Amino acid sequence: MQQTHSTDDEILEIVDADDNVVGRAARAEIHRKNLMHRAVHLFVFNGAGQIYVQRRSATKDRHPRKLDSSAAGHVDPGESYETTAIRELREELGIDADVTEVLRVPPCPMTDNEHVVLFTVMTESKPIPNADEVEWGEFMTPEGLSDLMEREPNDFVPAFVLLWKEFLDKKCSIPKGK
């Protein structure tokens, strides 16, 4: 039997509806009590305009084996959203690249009550997925991703579905190669 990747004891900041820090608690407590906290998601694009989609590791304690944003993670205490995005990009995909904030989503059930900031990345670097985080990943066309989401919505992390819809609805730009 595989061991679950647990980050239950990880300390995170609790925030209010306006994203002001109001305390700290263990990740498990925050999720159990449905407290507001912070996270980032990244959409990594290649020069062909394809987005990298990952399947979360089976050992993840939340949404195991679901399709997800290119990379995502909680904001550590005292860390900015941008710093978190750069860290998560390195930790999950082994990529060092510039990140660009494109939108913010307030806490809701689909985000597990997280204030989420979405960043885009354009890179020609080949992702090197961290096996503790990512089962596999591949680049897909935006149209292919939208079609798959429509056909198999339950195969996706809910926050990813919400963020992709917001990204398309707000007509956010897919970053271009240099």
Tab-separated table of C-alpha atoms in Angstrom:
chain	number	residue	atom	x	y	z
A	1	MET	CA	0.000	0.000	0.000
A	2	GLN	CA	1.310	3.442	-0.931
A	3	GLN	CA	1.919	5.907	1.841
A	4	THR	CA	-0.078	9.128	1.606
A	5	HIS	CA	1.989	12.273	1.060
A	6	SER	CA	0.992	14.140	4.212
A	7	THR	CA	1.627	17.775	4.902
A	8	ASP	CA	-0.910	17.863	7.749
A	9	ASP	CA	1.557	19.462	10.189
A	10	GLU	CA	2.621	22.208	7.760
A	11	ILE	CA	1.882	25.609	9.348
A	12	LEU	CA	-0.070	28.023	7.152
A	13	GLU	CA	-1.515	31.470	7.665
A	14	ILE	CA	-5.238	31.830	8.214
A	15	VAL	CA	-6.664	34.846	6.384
A	16	ASP	CA	-9.956	36.727	6.311
A	17	ALA	CA	-12.202	37.479	3.330
A	18	ASP	CA	-9.971	40.446	2.425
A	19	ASP	CA	-6.824	38.248	2.489
A	20	ASN	CA	-5.491	39.757	5.723
A	21	VAL	CA	-3.585	37.392	8.015
A	22	VAL	CA	-5.581	36.643	11.170
A	23	GLY	CA	-3.641	33.678	12.571
A	24	ARG	CA	-1.747	30.473	11.915
A	25	ALA	CA	-2.643	26.797	12.172
A	26	ALA	CA	-1.637	23.381	10.899
A	27	ARG	CA	-2.777	22.607	7.374
A	28	ALA	CA	-4.931	19.695	8.600
A	29	GLU	CA	-6.776	21.957	11.042
A	30	ILE	CA	-7.280	24.651	8.389
A	31	HIS	CA	-8.824	22.143	6.001
A	32	ARG	CA	-10.860	20.374	8.719
A	33	LYS	CA	-12.351	23.685	9.933
A	34	ASN	CA	-12.680	25.074	6.376
A	35	LEU	CA	-10.655	28.191	7.252
A	36	MET	CA	-9.568	30.652	4.581
A	37	HIS	CA	-5.926	30.451	3.529
A	38	ARG	CA	-3.701	31.171	0.499
A	39	ALA	CA	-2.514	29.240	-2.549
A	40	VAL	CA	-1.056	29.722	-6.013
A	41	HIS	CA	-1.640	27.899	-9.280
A	42	LEU	CA	0.554	28.101	-12.347
A	43	PHE	CA	-0.321	27.540	-15.988
A	44	VAL	CA	2.922	26.668	-17.799
A	45	PHE	CA	2.847	27.193	-21.567
A	46	ASN	CA	5.372	26.277	-24.248
A	47	GLY	CA	6.172	28.292	-27.381
A	48	ALA	CA	3.482	26.415	-29.321
A	49	GLY	CA	0.845	27.783	-26.923
A	50	GLN	CA	0.239	24.405	-25.251
A	51	ILE	CA	-0.415	24.161	-21.507
A	52	TYR	CA	1.326	21.627	-19.258
A	53	VAL	CA	-1.243	19.553	-17.346
A	54	GLN	CA	-0.229	17.221	-14.526
A	55	ARG	CA	-1.852	14.233	-12.889
A	56	ARG	CA	-1.351	14.531	-9.150
A	57	SER	CA	0.524	11.741	-7.404
A	58	ALA	CA	-1.533	8.897	-5.950
A	59	THR	CA	0.117	9.660	-2.596
A	60	LYS	CA	-1.384	13.164	-2.340
A	61	ASP	CA	-3.847	13.506	0.534
A	62	ARG	CA	-6.174	15.849	-1.398
A	63	HIS	CA	-7.425	15.091	-4.904
A	64	PRO	CA	-5.011	12.179	-5.545
A	65	ARG	CA	-4.597	11.154	-9.194
A	66	LYS	CA	-6.718	14.078	-10.452
A	67	LEU	CA	-5.636	16.284	-13.342
A	68	ASP	CA	-4.432	19.662	-12.118
A	69	SER	CA	-2.809	22.961	-13.029
A	70	SER	CA	0.806	22.761	-14.176
A	71	ALA	CA	1.888	23.413	-10.567
A	72	ALA	CA	0.173	24.604	-7.393
A	73	GLY	CA	0.789	24.994	-3.693
A	74	HIS	CA	0.089	26.765	-0.431
A	75	VAL	CA	1.678	30.085	0.449
A	76	ASP	CA	4.071	29.659	3.392
A	77	PRO	CA	3.884	32.104	6.319
A	78	GLY	CA	5.497	35.427	5.413
A	79	GLU	CA	5.882	34.419	1.752
A	80	SER	CA	4.424	36.428	-1.137
A	81	TYR	CA	2.232	34.852	-3.789
A	82	GLU	CA	4.939	35.461	-6.413
A	83	THR	CA	7.688	33.886	-4.294
A	84	THR	CA	5.433	30.877	-3.726
A	85	ALA	CA	4.782	30.552	-7.465
A	86	ILE	CA	8.523	30.550	-8.243
A	87	ARG	CA	9.157	27.996	-5.463
A	88	GLU	CA	6.346	25.668	-6.566
A	89	LEU	CA	7.503	25.824	-10.192
A	90	ARG	CA	10.969	24.665	-9.092
A	91	GLU	CA	9.742	22.076	-6.561
A	92	GLU	CA	7.123	20.413	-8.758
A	93	LEU	CA	8.555	20.786	-12.264
A	94	GLY	CA	12.235	21.683	-11.882
A	95	ILE	CA	11.749	24.878	-13.908
A	96	ASP	CA	13.287	28.287	-13.259
A	97	ALA	CA	11.335	30.928	-15.187
A	98	ASP	CA	9.612	34.265	-14.842
A	99	VAL	CA	6.018	34.157	-13.597
A	100	THR	CA	3.240	36.611	-14.460
A	101	GLU	CA	0.171	37.136	-12.293
A	102	VAL	CA	-2.989	36.963	-14.410
A	103	LEU	CA	-5.927	36.716	-12.017
A	104	ARG	CA	-7.123	36.226	-8.454
A	105	VAL	CA	-10.009	34.071	-7.277
A	106	PRO	CA	-11.636	34.533	-3.862
A	107	PRO	CA	-12.136	31.620	-1.471
A	108	CYS	CA	-14.957	29.244	-2.345
A	109	PRO	CA	-15.736	25.529	-2.031
A	110	MET	CA	-14.051	24.775	-5.394
A	111	THR	CA	-10.755	26.241	-4.131
A	112	ASP	CA	-10.952	24.492	-0.745
A	113	ASN	CA	-11.556	27.974	0.730
A	114	GLU	CA	-8.260	29.315	-0.620
A	115	HIS	CA	-7.519	32.797	-1.925
A	116	VAL	CA	-5.884	31.724	-5.202
A	117	VAL	CA	-3.547	33.753	-7.378
A	118	LEU	CA	-2.978	32.346	-10.856
A	119	PHE	CA	0.329	32.869	-12.644
A	120	THR	CA	1.330	32.036	-16.198
A	121	VAL	CA	4.763	30.919	-17.335
A	122	MET	CA	6.235	30.622	-20.820
A	123	THR	CA	9.145	28.233	-21.103
A	124	GLU	CA	10.855	25.914	-23.522
A	125	SER	CA	12.350	24.014	-20.573
A	126	LYS	CA	11.232	20.414	-20.354
A	127	PRO	CA	9.409	19.855	-17.060
A	128	ILE	CA	11.059	17.351	-14.730
A	129	PRO	CA	8.145	16.308	-12.514
A	130	ASN	CA	8.788	15.654	-8.818
A	131	ALA	CA	7.451	12.099	-8.307
A	132	ASP	CA	6.215	12.980	-4.801
A	133	GLU	CA	3.930	15.594	-6.361
A	134	VAL	CA	3.249	14.564	-9.960
A	135	GLU	CA	2.375	11.153	-11.408
A	136	TRP	CA	2.837	12.400	-14.981
A	137	GLY	CA	2.288	15.455	-17.101
A	138	GLU	CA	2.049	16.512	-20.699
A	139	PHE	CA	1.535	19.585	-22.843
A	140	MET	CA	-1.939	19.893	-24.356
A	141	THR	CA	-3.599	22.389	-26.657
A	142	PRO	CA	-5.992	24.744	-24.862
A	143	GLU	CA	-8.802	23.359	-27.030
A	144	GLY	CA	-7.884	19.782	-26.119
A	145	LEU	CA	-7.862	20.669	-22.415
A	146	SER	CA	-11.262	22.368	-22.649
A	147	ASP	CA	-12.708	19.366	-24.501
A	148	LEU	CA	-11.319	16.910	-21.925
A	149	MET	CA	-12.644	19.034	-19.038
A	150	GLU	CA	-16.078	19.035	-20.617
A	151	ARG	CA	-16.063	15.257	-21.197
A	152	GLU	CA	-14.447	14.202	-17.876
A	153	PRO	CA	-15.042	16.991	-15.302
A	154	ASN	CA	-14.697	14.601	-12.356
A	155	ASP	CA	-11.145	13.717	-13.433
A	156	PHE	CA	-9.982	17.248	-12.541
A	157	VAL	CA	-9.167	19.103	-9.333
A	158	PRO	CA	-12.147	21.484	-8.884
A	159	ALA	CA	-9.911	24.565	-8.486
A	160	PHE	CA	-8.253	23.826	-11.847
A	161	VAL	CA	-11.657	23.697	-13.563
A	162	LEU	CA	-12.610	27.032	-11.993
A	163	LEU	CA	-9.292	28.687	-12.844
A	164	TRP	CA	-9.314	27.465	-16.462
A	165	LYS	CA	-12.852	28.815	-16.921
A	166	GLU	CA	-11.862	32.179	-15.384
A	167	PHE	CA	-8.705	32.280	-17.520
A	168	LEU	CA	-10.740	31.771	-20.701
A	169	ASP	CA	-13.653	34.016	-19.636
A	170	LYS	CA	-11.323	36.905	-18.839
A	171	LYS	CA	-9.528	36.318	-22.167
A	172	CYS	CA	-6.165	36.126	-20.428
A	173	SER	CA	-3.257	35.964	-22.861
A	174	ILE	CA	-1.281	32.808	-23.452
A	175	PRO	CA	2.339	33.886	-23.058
A	176	LYS	CA	4.369	33.905	-26.253
A	177	GLY	CA	7.900	32.615	-26.804
A	178	LYS	CA	10.773	35.064	-27.014
